[in-house]
Structure formats: C-alpha cells, structure tokens
XYZ file of C-alpha atoms in Angstrom:
343
model
C 19.279 36.347 20.289
C 15.833 35.018 21.874
C 14.156 37.003 19.108
C 16.400 35.446 16.769
C 15.351 31.436 17.751
C 12.158 32.585 17.546
C 12.063 33.774 14.118
C 13.683 30.577 13.061
C 11.231 28.497 15.199
C 8.424 30.349 12.817
C 9.823 30.124 9.672
C 10.340 26.241 10.153
C 6.635 26.130 11.465
C 5.346 28.651 8.157
C 7.846 26.488 6.079
C 5.645 22.529 7.242
C 2.461 24.124 6.996
C 3.106 25.535 3.482
C 4.428 22.077 2.302
C 1.075 20.208 3.856
C -0.514 22.469 1.440
C 1.454 22.327 -1.048
C 1.243 18.383 -1.035
C -2.762 18.664 -0.777
C -2.613 20.941 -3.723
C -0.462 18.638 -5.924
C -2.089 15.722 -4.930
C -5.820 16.839 -5.750
C -4.507 18.439 -8.777
C -2.995 15.287 -9.737
C -6.119 12.712 -9.213
C -8.486 15.584 -10.946
C -6.747 15.545 -14.277
C -6.494 11.439 -13.682
C -10.742 11.856 -13.334
C -10.862 13.937 -16.202
C -9.057 11.285 -18.637
C -5.587 13.402 -19.010
C -2.877 11.650 -19.111
C 0.056 14.533 -18.437
C 2.153 13.194 -15.808
C 3.854 16.156 -14.659
C 2.089 17.430 -11.461
C 0.183 20.759 -11.729
C 2.333 23.354 -9.509
C 0.875 24.057 -6.352
C 0.341 27.860 -5.941
C 2.330 29.093 -2.638
C 2.854 32.850 -1.859
C 6.455 32.734 -1.177
C 9.365 33.668 -3.375
C 9.697 31.695 -6.461
C 12.900 29.855 -5.540
C 11.212 28.943 -2.358
C 8.053 27.682 -3.813
C 9.503 24.742 -5.825
C 11.472 23.724 -2.743
C 8.077 23.193 -0.647
C 6.341 21.677 -3.616
C 8.744 19.300 -4.038
C 8.597 18.430 -0.026
C 7.044 16.061 1.609
C 6.056 17.417 5.232
C 7.626 15.913 8.092
C 6.547 13.210 10.090
C 3.630 12.732 7.237
C 1.580 9.508 7.113
C 3.311 6.445 8.091
C 6.325 8.393 9.246
C 4.362 9.884 11.968
C 3.797 5.880 13.735
C 7.530 5.030 13.880
C 8.642 4.202 16.985
C 11.142 6.933 17.785
C 8.063 9.575 18.186
C 7.862 11.621 14.775
C 5.214 14.607 15.598
C 4.446 17.830 13.017
C 2.401 20.376 15.176
C 1.808 21.850 11.376
C -0.224 18.756 10.170
C -2.844 18.897 13.142
C -6.092 19.362 11.565
C -4.960 18.484 8.118
C -6.657 15.639 5.752
C -4.711 15.011 2.728
C -6.588 14.354 0.555
C -9.758 15.775 1.533
C -12.759 13.109 1.355
C -13.697 13.829 -2.218
C -10.328 12.939 -3.770
C -9.385 10.299 -1.370
C -12.916 8.140 -2.213
C -11.331 8.252 -5.384
C -7.519 7.329 -4.693
C -7.013 4.025 -6.547
C -3.607 3.108 -8.233
C -3.933 3.829 -11.680
C -0.862 4.129 -14.287
C -2.102 5.054 -18.021
C -0.422 3.415 -20.420
C -0.282 0.350 -18.680
C -2.373 -2.875 -18.024
C -2.264 -3.165 -13.940
C -5.489 -4.069 -13.108
C -8.320 -5.410 -14.616
C -11.743 -4.401 -13.116
C -13.458 -7.729 -13.602
C -13.655 -10.509 -11.499
C -14.046 -12.876 -13.740
C -10.377 -12.454 -14.882
C -8.577 -15.178 -15.988
C -5.477 -13.979 -18.185
C -2.638 -12.102 -16.334
C -1.464 -8.572 -16.556
C 0.331 -7.222 -19.321
C 3.340 -4.735 -19.394
C 2.919 -3.843 -15.482
C 6.461 -2.857 -15.183
C 8.200 0.122 -13.306
C 11.965 0.877 -12.917
C 14.874 -0.263 -15.042
C 16.294 -3.484 -14.241
C 20.187 -3.728 -13.740
C 23.121 -5.459 -12.236
C 22.616 -5.017 -8.270
C 19.167 -4.235 -8.204
C 16.900 -6.816 -7.470
C 13.536 -7.578 -9.934
C 10.394 -7.828 -7.379
C 7.131 -9.198 -8.428
C 4.100 -7.933 -6.501
C 1.186 -10.484 -6.867
C -1.843 -10.372 -4.650
C -5.702 -8.851 -4.906
C -7.243 -5.637 -4.456
C -4.827 -4.689 -1.189
C -1.873 -5.884 -3.048
C -2.961 -3.344 -5.589
C -3.507 -0.491 -3.067
C 0.033 -1.231 -1.695
C 1.674 -0.816 -5.572
C 2.119 3.056 -5.278
C 4.476 2.558 -2.327
C 6.319 -0.375 -4.805
C 6.372 2.105 -7.742
C 7.566 5.344 -5.724
C 10.667 2.325 -4.526
C 11.516 1.584 -8.728
C 11.280 5.206 -9.768
C 14.001 5.980 -6.972
C 16.274 2.846 -8.477
C 15.996 0.806 -5.323
C 13.895 -2.346 -7.355
C 12.633 -2.542 -10.431
C 9.122 -4.526 -10.452
C 6.808 -5.848 -12.076
C 2.823 -6.160 -10.786
C 0.318 -8.995 -11.155
C -2.747 -8.095 -9.037
C -6.609 -9.011 -9.720
C -9.469 -8.377 -7.791
C -10.632 -11.042 -4.922
C -8.039 -13.609 -5.492
C -4.787 -14.004 -3.657
C -1.778 -16.134 -3.881
C -3.250 -19.012 -2.720
C -5.092 -22.337 -3.758
C -7.866 -21.399 -0.708
C -11.309 -20.955 -2.169
C -12.217 -17.573 -1.787
C -14.277 -16.365 0.995
C -16.967 -14.318 -0.887
C -20.520 -14.500 -1.014
C -20.641 -14.218 -4.612
C -19.598 -17.803 -5.873
C -19.404 -16.885 -9.226
C -15.770 -15.615 -8.351
C -14.493 -18.977 -7.414
C -13.649 -20.690 -10.671
C -12.356 -17.534 -12.355
C -9.982 -16.736 -9.929
C -8.879 -20.802 -9.617
C -8.230 -20.654 -13.172
C -6.233 -17.520 -13.020
C -4.119 -18.749 -10.099
C -2.776 -21.681 -12.791
C -2.149 -19.163 -15.112
C 0.091 -17.063 -12.382
C 1.635 -19.830 -11.072
C 3.273 -20.814 -14.366
C 4.124 -17.760 -15.171
C 5.520 -17.349 -11.752
C 7.667 -20.639 -12.470
C 9.088 -19.367 -15.700
C 10.194 -15.855 -14.221
C 12.281 -17.332 -11.552
C 15.135 -17.482 -13.397
C 14.814 -14.107 -13.549
C 13.596 -12.774 -10.226
C 14.885 -11.956 -6.856
C 12.051 -11.431 -4.659
C 8.389 -11.572 -4.770
C 6.369 -9.636 -2.378
C 2.253 -10.610 -1.867
C -0.249 -9.688 0.430
C -3.978 -9.881 0.019
C -7.565 -9.496 1.668
C -7.003 -11.650 5.189
C -10.748 -12.300 5.609
C -11.422 -13.462 1.960
C -8.664 -16.783 2.746
C -11.168 -19.108 3.431
C -10.147 -22.415 5.718
C -8.866 -22.607 9.388
C -5.052 -20.891 10.398
C -3.757 -24.773 9.974
C -4.962 -24.835 6.110
C -4.528 -21.582 5.048
C -0.785 -22.252 6.083
C -0.454 -25.434 3.881
C -2.746 -23.835 0.999
C -0.730 -20.896 0.595
C 2.748 -23.133 1.041
C 1.661 -25.385 -2.088
C 1.853 -22.046 -4.330
C 4.791 -20.791 -2.745
C 7.490 -23.495 -1.901
C 7.720 -24.321 -5.563
C 8.630 -20.341 -6.239
C 10.717 -20.563 -3.401
C 13.022 -23.973 -4.492
C 13.944 -21.811 -7.421
C 15.903 -19.205 -5.424
C 13.463 -16.856 -5.044
C 12.434 -14.808 -1.686
C 8.818 -14.427 -1.117
C 7.894 -11.467 1.155
C 4.603 -11.563 2.512
C 3.094 -8.346 4.031
C 0.464 -8.059 6.517
C -3.183 -7.027 5.074
C -4.219 -3.266 6.576
C -7.051 -2.930 8.613
C -10.786 -3.003 8.160
C -13.327 0.092 9.238
C -16.732 -0.553 10.471
C -17.953 2.375 8.588
C -17.399 4.385 5.218
C -14.230 6.784 6.255
C -15.095 9.584 3.788
C -18.570 10.177 5.182
C -17.666 10.100 8.746
C -14.244 12.222 8.180
C -16.675 14.911 6.507
C -19.256 15.129 9.484
C -16.650 14.804 11.792
C -13.483 16.664 10.479
C -9.592 15.536 10.793
C -9.039 15.899 14.339
C -12.049 14.259 16.131
C -12.471 12.159 12.906
C -9.146 10.239 13.229
C -10.709 8.428 16.428
C -14.613 8.822 15.540
C -14.073 7.281 11.913
C -10.845 4.529 12.954
C -11.482 1.238 14.453
C -9.865 -0.973 17.397
C -7.247 -3.501 16.418
C -10.066 -5.847 17.893
C -12.676 -5.167 15.410
C -10.171 -3.978 12.375
C -7.295 -6.876 12.413
C -8.186 -10.185 11.762
C -5.999 -12.977 11.941
C -3.395 -12.834 8.999
C -2.923 -15.877 7.045
C 0.164 -13.928 4.837
C 2.383 -13.327 8.149
C 1.499 -16.739 9.443
C 2.500 -18.842 6.549
C 5.699 -16.864 5.800
C 6.926 -17.316 9.660
C 6.126 -21.364 8.878
C 7.838 -21.468 5.514
C 11.740 -21.554 4.929
C 12.545 -18.854 2.527
C 9.738 -16.634 3.131
C 10.035 -13.738 5.343
C 6.901 -12.327 6.934
C 6.647 -8.074 6.632
C 4.591 -6.973 9.752
C 3.567 -3.304 8.783
C 0.445 -2.973 10.908
C 2.241 -1.011 13.412
C 2.287 1.932 10.758
C -1.849 1.334 11.014
C -2.285 0.842 14.615
C -0.828 1.751 17.885
C -2.274 1.082 21.566
C -4.731 -1.002 20.429
C -6.387 1.394 17.825
C -6.100 2.351 14.586
C -6.858 5.844 13.250
C -8.670 7.029 9.802
C -6.215 10.145 9.779
C -2.496 9.207 10.598
C 0.324 12.327 10.637
C -2.196 14.265 8.534
C -2.742 11.542 5.893
C -6.247 10.169 4.985
C -5.350 6.714 5.654
C -8.126 4.668 4.364
C -10.225 4.948 0.450
C -13.074 3.083 1.841
C -13.978 0.149 4.333
C -11.043 -2.123 3.505
C -8.280 -0.244 0.950
C -5.517 2.001 1.633
C -5.278 5.391 -0.518
C -2.625 6.269 -2.857
C -1.516 8.953 -0.943
C -1.449 6.446 2.384
C 0.269 3.558 0.545
C 2.947 6.278 -1.059
C 4.402 7.308 2.840
C 4.688 3.578 3.452
C 7.642 3.759 0.442
C 10.188 4.503 2.852
C 8.816 2.445 5.592
C 9.122 -0.835 3.093
C 12.915 0.498 2.038
C 14.106 0.430 4.922
C 12.938 -3.204 5.812
C 14.539 -4.124 2.570
C 17.446 -2.962 3.688
C 17.533 -4.709 6.833
C 16.942 -7.957 5.538
C 19.778 -6.797 2.624
C 17.712 -7.225 -0.291
C 19.269 -3.553 -1.441
C 21.909 -1.328 -0.171
C-alpha cells in the first residue's frame, strides 16, 4: 500500500511537470508563428514522450496553481513549477495581444478614430455584452477577457488605444504631441459608447495610473465626467486596478538571475511599484461603478515578484505578458460571478 501511494504521488508530480513543459512549448510555438507572420490559429502540438492519449490530455491542461492561481488567498502551491519560467524571456518580451484579422489596436499614439471589428464571442440572451476601454494596459488585459468570451461567459468588444485612458484628465507624458489626438479620440469614444449603451451591459476600464494627471480629487471628477453619462443609460462600469510598474527591464534581469532568484531580484516592492490608482478611487466614489482590485494577484506581503506560479509576469517595465493575462481569466470570471454579472 505504501509503495502504491508513492507511485500515485510520483505520477501526479510527473504529470504536473509535463503539463508545465507542454504549456511552455505551446506558448512558444504559437508566439513564433505570430512573429513570423503565420496566421494559423491552431497551436502546434507539444512533443511529449508519453502515450498519445496522455500527451493530448497533458498538452491541453494548464498546470495546477500556474500564474495568478498561485496568489489565491487559500494557498495554492505546485512544486513542479519551481524554477519554471513560462514563457522564456526571448518570447515574453514580444508577448503582446495580437488578433490577426481584427483591428484591435493601432500602433500610433496620434490615433483619433476608433478601432473596428475587435469583437469576440457571440451575443446571446442572458450573456452580458462587455466593452473594454482604456490604454495599452487595458490591451494587456484583453487576453483574459478574450478567454472569457471564448468560454461563452460574455461577448466582448474592445476599444483600446496607447496613452489614452477613459478620462478627461490630461495625459501625463513628456511627449506633449500625444495630448490633442488623445482628446479627440476620447470625444469619438464617448459618443460611440453612448450610442452603444442600449445594447451594452458592462464597460470595463483600466489604464496606466501614472499617466493620469492631477490630484486625487481632480482625477475622480474628470473620470466621472465620462463615466456618469454611460452609467445613467443603464450600463455598469467596472474599473480594474493598474498592474505594478517595475524599476528594471524584467527579461534582461531574468536571463541574468533565472526564475527562482529572479522572481525577487527582478520584482519590485509595493511601495515602489504601486501608484495611487485613480480607476479604483473613482469607482469607489461613483454610484453605478464597481472597483475590481487585482493587485493581490500581483503582490503579496509588500512585494510584487517578476515570476508568479511559474509564469513570466511582465513583458517590460509596465505591461504584463499575454501568458499572465490569461491566468487572470478565472479570477475575473469569479469576480463577475460574485457581482452577479454572469452565472
């Protein structure tokens, strides 16, 4: 009986290790196709030395406690993920949300017109329609919401644009040429949101907190200026916290220190990495808006590591990887259920 239990434990650990390796292979092969211009959507199967049925099951599974799951209040620990770094730095630095065939993000910060056709999932009775708005930090969260749409929880449309969050506050950026185009874009976005209100259930917004200028009081006032007209039309606004900002380039740091030491060496304290968050602040002070604080999924005990549950969290100083964003999908899904937005 003792040997039997040992064999079961060994099998479980081996399965978790294979799962982590398979996820890495799928992530890297998919990203390599994207960077080479290939538009095929089916991921290349990971090569695993195991019987075919088991290999298929392992390749399709996400390792237990991977990414944001490991930061749950109830401790989630998978020893097989120790020392793992998924994706590796050469892939992580290129991980941005790209959706071939859809206009979801225009590269220029001079953009004035809205994006077109950045939709996911199918609209259906009883399925909330969500619009995601914000800047490049909202774009970084898109993969989580796309996962939710593909799972049938929501239908989704995204209007995201660099250096231009959903507020009337001026963009706090040294490049002043960004200010006027952002102002014009916001006017177009606001008109569009008001037209869409009749068929929209939720607007989700987030952004780079440090680029929202003004005092805490003025930040709230200027966000409310845009949020309230949408809320008055029966749309719920959910504001998500901004992610931490690192003080060093994460991928170079992780190459130097590796996953285990780099998790801390390349991370940042909450004091240095977190900033006053106008999105949460405004949501807490606005009727019809809800604050969704994801900071506990990035930081714990005063520190925000660069590697969480085997996942490489940050693409660069300020943006999270597609990989980590996807691990937030179950977290956000759970929050939406608690808010009774989805069943």
